[in-house]
JSON list of C-alpha atoms in Angstrom, two decimals:
[
{"chain": "A", "resi": 86, "resn": "UNK", "atom": "CA", "xyz": [-0.04, -0.05, 0.37]},
{"chain": "A", "resi": 87, "resn": "UNK", "atom": "CA", "xyz": [2.76, 2.46, 0.55]},
{"chain": "A", "resi": 88, "resn": "UNK", "atom": "CA", "xyz": [3.88, 2.42, -2.76]},
{"chain": "A", "resi": 89, "resn": "UNK", "atom": "CA", "xyz": [0.57, 2.78, -3.71]},
{"chain": "A", "resi": 90, "resn": "UNK", "atom": "CA", "xyz": [-0.10, 5.69, -2.56]},
{"chain": "A", "resi": 91, "resn": "UNK", "atom": "CA", "xyz": [3.76, 6.71, -2.99]},
{"chain": "A", "resi": 92, "resn": "UNK", "atom": "CA", "xyz": [2.72, 9.42, -6.04]},
{"chain": "A", "resi": 93, "resn": "UNK", "atom": "CA", "xyz": [6.16, 8.70, -8.26]},
{"chain": "A", "resi": 94, "resn": "UNK", "atom": "CA", "xyz": [5.02, 4.99, -8.40]},
{"chain": "A", "resi": 95, "resn": "UNK", "atom": "CA", "xyz": [1.53, 3.72, -7.79]},
{"chain": "A", "resi": 96, "resn": "UNK", "atom": "CA", "xyz": [0.04, 0.38, -9.59]},
{"chain": "A", "resi": 97, "resn": "UNK", "atom": "CA", "xyz": [1.90, 1.53, -12.21]},
{"chain": "A", "resi": 98, "resn": "UNK", "atom": "CA", "xyz": [5.19, 0.42, -11.40]},
{"chain": "A", "resi": 99, "resn": "UNK", "atom": "CA", "xyz": [4.33, -2.73, -9.24]},
{"chain": "A", "resi": 100, "resn": "UNK", "atom": "CA", "xyz": [2.15, -3.99, -12.47]},
{"chain": "A", "resi": 101, "resn": "UNK", "atom": "CA", "xyz": [5.52, -3.17, -14.77]},
{"chain": "A", "resi": 102, "resn": "UNK", "atom": "CA", "xyz": [8.11, -4.06, -11.96]},
{"chain": "A", "resi": 103, "resn": "UNK", "atom": "CA", "xyz": [6.20, -7.57, -11.19]},
{"chain": "A", "resi": 104, "resn": "UNK", "atom": "CA", "xyz": [5.37, -8.24, -15.69]},
{"chain": "A", "resi": 105, "resn": "UNK", "atom": "CA", "xyz": [9.31, -7.61, -15.42]},
{"chain": "A", "resi": 106, "resn": "UNK", "atom": "CA", "xyz": [9.94, -10.49, -13.17]},
{"chain": "A", "resi": 107, "resn": "UNK", "atom": "CA", "xyz": [7.36, -13.18, -13.39]},
{"chain": "A", "resi": 108, "resn": "UNK", "atom": "CA", "xyz": [4.77, -12.65, -16.69]},
{"chain": "A", "resi": 109, "resn": "UNK", "atom": "CA", "xyz": [2.65, -11.70, -17.82]},
{"chain": "A", "resi": 110, "resn": "UNK", "atom": "CA", "xyz": [0.01, -13.85, -17.11]},
{"chain": "A", "resi": 111, "resn": "UNK", "atom": "CA", "xyz": [1.07, -14.04, -12.97]},
{"chain": "A", "resi": 112, "resn": "UNK", "atom": "CA", "xyz": [0.94, -9.90, -13.35]},
{"chain": "A", "resi": 113, "resn": "UNK", "atom": "CA", "xyz": [-2.40, -10.04, -14.05]},
{"chain": "A", "resi": 114, "resn": "UNK", "atom": "CA", "xyz": [-3.44, -12.16, -11.45]},
{"chain": "A", "resi": 115, "resn": "UNK", "atom": "CA", "xyz": [-1.28, -10.47, -8.74]},
{"chain": "A", "resi": 116, "resn": "UNK", "atom": "CA", "xyz": [-2.97, -6.62, -9.50]},
{"chain": "A", "resi": 117, "resn": "UNK", "atom": "CA", "xyz": [-6.19, -8.08, -9.80]},
{"chain": "A", "resi": 118, "resn": "UNK", "atom": "CA", "xyz": [-5.87, -9.17, -6.57]},
{"chain": "A", "resi": 119, "resn": "UNK", "atom": "CA", "xyz": [-3.49, -6.21, -5.43]},
{"chain": "A", "resi": 120, "resn": "UNK", "atom": "CA", "xyz": [-6.86, -3.31, -6.93]},
{"chain": "A", "resi": 121, "resn": "UNK", "atom": "CA", "xyz": [-8.84, -5.40, -4.72]},
{"chain": "A", "resi": 122, "resn": "UNK", "atom": "CA", "xyz": [-7.45, -5.18, -1.81]},
{"chain": "A", "resi": 123, "resn": "UNK", "atom": "CA", "xyz": [-6.93, -1.21, -2.72]},
{"chain": "A", "resi": 124, "resn": "UNK", "atom": "CA", "xyz": [-10.60, -0.98, -3.50]},
{"chain": "A", "resi": 125, "resn": "UNK", "atom": "CA", "xyz": [-11.66, -2.69, -0.28]},
{"chain": "A", "resi": 126, "resn": "UNK", "atom": "CA", "xyz": [-9.29, -0.41, 1.94]},
{"chain": "A", "resi": 127, "resn": "UNK", "atom": "CA", "xyz": [-10.20, 2.93, 0.56]},
{"chain": "A", "resi": 128, "resn": "UNK", "atom": "CA", "xyz": [-14.13, 0.94, 0.74]},
{"chain": "A", "resi": 129, "resn": "UNK", "atom": "CA", "xyz": [-13.29, 0.64, 4.81]},
{"chain": "A", "resi": 130, "resn": "UNK", "atom": "CA", "xyz": [-11.99, 4.24, 4.99]},
{"chain": "A", "resi": 131, "resn": "UNK", "atom": "CA", "xyz": [-14.87, 5.82, 3.45]},
{"chain": "A", "resi": 132, "resn": "UNK", "atom": "CA", "xyz": [-17.14, 4.31, 5.56]},
{"chain": "A", "resi": 133, "resn": "UNK", "atom": "CA", "xyz": [-15.22, 6.25, 8.56]},
{"chain": "A", "resi": 134, "resn": "UNK", "atom": "CA", "xyz": [-13.22, 2.62, 9.27]},
{"chain": "A", "resi": 135, "resn": "UNK", "atom": "CA", "xyz": [-16.57, 0.43, 9.59]},
{"chain": "A", "resi": 136, "resn": "UNK", "atom": "CA", "xyz": [-16.71, -2.34, 6.21]},
{"chain": "A", "resi": 137, "resn": "UNK", "atom": "CA", "xyz": [-19.47, -2.49, 4.62]},
{"chain": "A", "resi": 138, "resn": "UNK", "atom": "CA", "xyz": [-19.03, -6.29, 3.37]},
{"chain": "A", "resi": 139, "resn": "UNK", "atom": "CA", "xyz": [-17.42, -8.84, 4.48]},
{"chain": "A", "resi": 140, "resn": "UNK", "atom": "CA", "xyz": [-14.25, -8.01, 1.33]},
{"chain": "A", "resi": 141, "resn": "UNK", "atom": "CA", "xyz": [-14.15, -4.97, 3.91]},
{"chain": "A", "resi": 142, "resn": "UNK", "atom": "CA", "xyz": [-12.26, -6.76, 6.26]},
{"chain": "A", "resi": 143, "resn": "UNK", "atom": "CA", "xyz": [-10.04, -9.68, 4.60]},
{"chain": "A", "resi": 144, "resn": "UNK", "atom": "CA", "xyz": [-6.88, -10.04, 4.99]},
{"chain": "A", "resi": 145, "resn": "UNK", "atom": "CA", "xyz": [-4.06, -9.37, 2.82]},
{"chain": "A", "resi": 146, "resn": "UNK", "atom": "CA", "xyz": [-1.68, -11.52, 3.81]},
{"chain": "A", "resi": 147, "resn": "UNK", "atom": "CA", "xyz": [-2.14, -12.93, 0.40]},
{"chain": "A", "resi": 148, "resn": "UNK", "atom": "CA", "xyz": [-0.48, -10.22, -0.78]},
{"chain": "A", "resi": 149, "resn": "UNK", "atom": "CA", "xyz": [3.31, -11.28, 1.17]},
{"chain": "A", "resi": 150, "resn": "UNK", "atom": "CA", "xyz": [3.22, -14.83, 0.89]},
{"chain": "A", "resi": 151, "resn": "UNK", "atom": "CA", "xyz": [2.74, -14.56, -3.35]},
{"chain": "A", "resi": 152, "resn": "UNK", "atom": "CA", "xyz": [5.93, -12.33, -3.11]},
{"chain": "A", "resi": 153, "resn": "UNK", "atom": "CA", "xyz": [7.73, -13.39, -0.70]},
{"chain": "A", "resi": 154, "resn": "UNK", "atom": "CA", "xyz": [10.72, -14.59, -2.87]},
{"chain": "A", "resi": 155, "resn": "UNK", "atom": "CA", "xyz": [11.57, -10.88, -4.05]},
{"chain": "A", "resi": 156, "resn": "UNK", "atom": "CA", "xyz": [12.04, -7.44, -1.70]},
{"chain": "A", "resi": 157, "resn": "UNK", "atom": "CA", "xyz": [9.77, -5.04, -3.01]},
{"chain": "A", "resi": 158, "resn": "UNK", "atom": "CA", "xyz": [11.10, -2.32, -0.83]},
{"chain": "A", "resi": 159, "resn": "UNK", "atom": "CA", "xyz": [12.23, 1.46, -1.75]},
{"chain": "A", "resi": 160, "resn": "UNK", "atom": "CA", "xyz": [15.86, 0.60, -0.94]},
{"chain": "A", "resi": 161, "resn": "UNK", "atom": "CA", "xyz": [16.04, -2.34, -3.90]},
{"chain": "A", "resi": 162, "resn": "UNK", "atom": "CA", "xyz": [15.14, -0.17, -6.36]},
{"chain": "A", "resi": 163, "resn": "UNK", "atom": "CA", "xyz": [16.84, 3.07, -6.49]},
{"chain": "A", "resi": 164, "resn": "UNK", "atom": "CA", "xyz": [15.64, 6.42, -8.15]},
{"chain": "A", "resi": 165, "resn": "UNK", "atom": "CA", "xyz": [17.44, 7.03, -11.17]},
{"chain": "A", "resi": 166, "resn": "UNK", "atom": "CA", "xyz": [18.30, 2.71, -11.72]},
{"chain": "A", "resi": 167, "resn": "UNK", "atom": "CA", "xyz": [18.15, 2.06, -15.41]},
{"chain": "A", "resi": 168, "resn": "UNK", "atom": "CA", "xyz": [14.53, 0.14, -14.69]},
{"chain": "A", "resi": 169, "resn": "UNK", "atom": "CA", "xyz": [12.95, 3.22, -12.85]},
{"chain": "A", "resi": 170, "resn": "UNK", "atom": "CA", "xyz": [14.17, 5.37, -16.21]},
{"chain": "A", "resi": 171, "resn": "UNK", "atom": "CA", "xyz": [12.22, 2.66, -18.22]},
{"chain": "A", "resi": 172, "resn": "UNK", "atom": "CA", "xyz": [9.39, 2.59, -16.33]},
{"chain": "A", "resi": 173, "resn": "UNK", "atom": "CA", "xyz": [8.92, 6.82, -16.18]},
{"chain": "A", "resi": 174, "resn": "UNK", "atom": "CA", "xyz": [9.61, 6.57, -19.89]},
{"chain": "A", "resi": 175, "resn": "UNK", "atom": "CA", "xyz": [7.07, 4.25, -21.24]},
{"chain": "A", "resi": 176, "resn": "UNK", "atom": "CA", "xyz": [4.67, 6.53, -18.50]},
{"chain": "A", "resi": 177, "resn": "UNK", "atom": "CA", "xyz": [4.84, 9.56, -20.47]},
{"chain": "A", "resi": 178, "resn": "UNK", "atom": "CA", "xyz": [4.11, 8.11, -23.55]},
{"chain": "A", "resi": 179, "resn": "UNK", "atom": "CA", "xyz": [0.00, 6.96, -22.12]},
{"chain": "A", "resi": 180, "resn": "UNK", "atom": "CA", "xyz": [-3.09, 8.85, -21.20]},
{"chain": "A", "resi": 181, "resn": "UNK", "atom": "CA", "xyz": [-5.33, 8.90, -18.45]},
{"chain": "A", "resi": 182, "resn": "UNK", "atom": "CA", "xyz": [-9.15, 8.18, -19.51]},
{"chain": "A", "resi": 183, "resn": "UNK", "atom": "CA", "xyz": [-12.14, 8.87, -16.89]},
{"chain": "A", "resi": 184, "resn": "UNK", "atom": "CA", "xyz": [-12.29, 7.09, -14.38]},
{"chain": "A", "resi": 185, "resn": "UNK", "atom": "CA", "xyz": [-15.39, 6.90, -12.22]},
{"chain": "A", "resi": 186, "resn": "UNK", "atom": "CA", "xyz": [-13.82, 6.72, -8.15]},
{"chain": "A", "resi": 187, "resn": "UNK", "atom": "CA", "xyz": [-11.10, 8.50, -6.38]},
{"chain": "A", "resi": 188, "resn": "UNK", "atom": "CA", "xyz": [-8.49, 5.77, -6.41]},
{"chain": "A", "resi": 189, "resn": "UNK", "atom": "CA", "xyz": [-9.70, 4.70, -10.12]},
{"chain": "A", "resi": 190, "resn": "UNK", "atom": "CA", "xyz": [-8.45, 8.38, -11.17]},
{"chain": "A", "resi": 191, "resn": "UNK", "atom": "CA", "xyz": [-5.23, 8.81, -8.80]},
{"chain": "A", "resi": 192, "resn": "UNK", "atom": "CA", "xyz": [-4.30, 5.20, -10.06]},
{"chain": "A", "resi": 193, "resn": "UNK", "atom": "CA", "xyz": [-5.07, 6.87, -13.28]},
{"chain": "A", "resi": 194, "resn": "UNK", "atom": "CA", "xyz": [-3.48, 9.64, -13.46]},
{"chain": "A", "resi": 195, "resn": "UNK", "atom": "CA", "xyz": [0.38, 9.95, -14.52]},
{"chain": "A", "resi": 196, "resn": "UNK", "atom": "CA", "xyz": [3.28, 9.33, -11.44]},
{"chain": "A", "resi": 197, "resn": "UNK", "atom": "CA", "xyz": [5.14, 12.36, -10.31]},
{"chain": "A", "resi": 198, "resn": "UNK", "atom": "CA", "xyz": [8.28, 12.80, -12.15]},
{"chain": "A", "resi": 199, "resn": "UNK", "atom": "CA", "xyz": [11.54, 11.29, -10.33]},
{"chain": "A", "resi": 200, "resn": "UNK", "atom": "CA", "xyz": [13.35, 13.84, -7.92]},
{"chain": "A", "resi": 201, "resn": "UNK", "atom": "CA", "xyz": [15.48, 14.77, -4.65]},
{"chain": "A", "resi": 202, "resn": "UNK", "atom": "CA", "xyz": [13.64, 17.66, -3.96]},
{"chain": "A", "resi": 203, "resn": "UNK", "atom": "CA", "xyz": [10.11, 15.40, -3.89]},
{"chain": "A", "resi": 204, "resn": "UNK", "atom": "CA", "xyz": [8.15, 15.54, -0.34]},
{"chain": "A", "resi": 205, "resn": "UNK", "atom": "CA", "xyz": [5.79, 13.01, -0.13]},
{"chain": "A", "resi": 206, "resn": "UNK", "atom": "CA", "xyz": [3.78, 14.63, 3.16]},
{"chain": "A", "resi": 207, "resn": "UNK", "atom": "CA", "xyz": [3.62, 17.72, 1.17]},
{"chain": "A", "resi": 208, "resn": "UNK", "atom": "CA", "xyz": [2.20, 16.38, -1.95]},
{"chain": "A", "resi": 209, "resn": "UNK", "atom": "CA", "xyz": [-0.20, 14.81, -0.28]},
{"chain": "A", "resi": 210, "resn": "UNK", "atom": "CA", "xyz": [-0.92, 18.08, 2.13]},
{"chain": "A", "resi": 211, "resn": "UNK", "atom": "CA", "xyz": [-1.26, 20.28, -1.64]},
{"chain": "A", "resi": 212, "resn": "UNK", "atom": "CA", "xyz": [-3.75, 17.32, -3.15]},
{"chain": "A", "resi": 213, "resn": "UNK", "atom": "CA", "xyz": [-5.43, 16.35, 0.03]},
{"chain": "A", "resi": 214, "resn": "UNK", "atom": "CA", "xyz": [-8.75, 17.59, -0.97]},
{"chain": "A", "resi": 215, "resn": "UNK", "atom": "CA", "xyz": [-8.24, 16.11, -4.28]},
{"chain": "A", "resi": 216, "resn": "UNK", "atom": "CA", "xyz": [-8.34, 12.70, -3.04]},
{"chain": "A", "resi": 217, "resn": "UNK", "atom": "CA", "xyz": [-9.48, 13.08, 0.26]},
{"chain": "A", "resi": 218, "resn": "UNK", "atom": "CA", "xyz": [-9.74, 9.81, 1.46]},
{"chain": "A", "resi": 219, "resn": "UNK", "atom": "CA", "xyz": [-7.12, 8.05, -0.18]},
{"chain": "A", "resi": 220, "resn": "UNK", "atom": "CA", "xyz": [-4.93, 11.66, 1.64]},
{"chain": "A", "resi": 221, "resn": "UNK", "atom": "CA", "xyz": [-6.33, 9.93, 4.83]},
{"chain": "A", "resi": 222, "resn": "UNK", "atom": "CA", "xyz": [-5.06, 6.32, 3.60]},
{"chain": "A", "resi": 223, "resn": "UNK", "atom": "CA", "xyz": [-1.22, 7.63, 3.03]}
]
């Protein structure tokens, strides 16, 4: 979740790396499950911490068990690494489509450009009115 609410990476970089490491098919399945979990967490925060269905109280443990063979921490991927640079080049060529929810709008927007001057908490403060529930999650 920390990577998803990081405006320089979001879900897109997780997908990018997962495809690169495990292939397209496994990546699609993982991203689908991760997106369900993201939507579930969003729903939980949207309802002031009270899930509206059984899916709102899902366990997220399956995410760590399926990815235990690779370290996805920020220290594993430097901002200036060739893989991250390739990711940003590919992202720069895509368009944003219409979205139906706050999560979808956030995830559809392009990621922030890598910069040593980037301040994550300042970014979320500035965008808190645009993404109020994700702001609370972040």
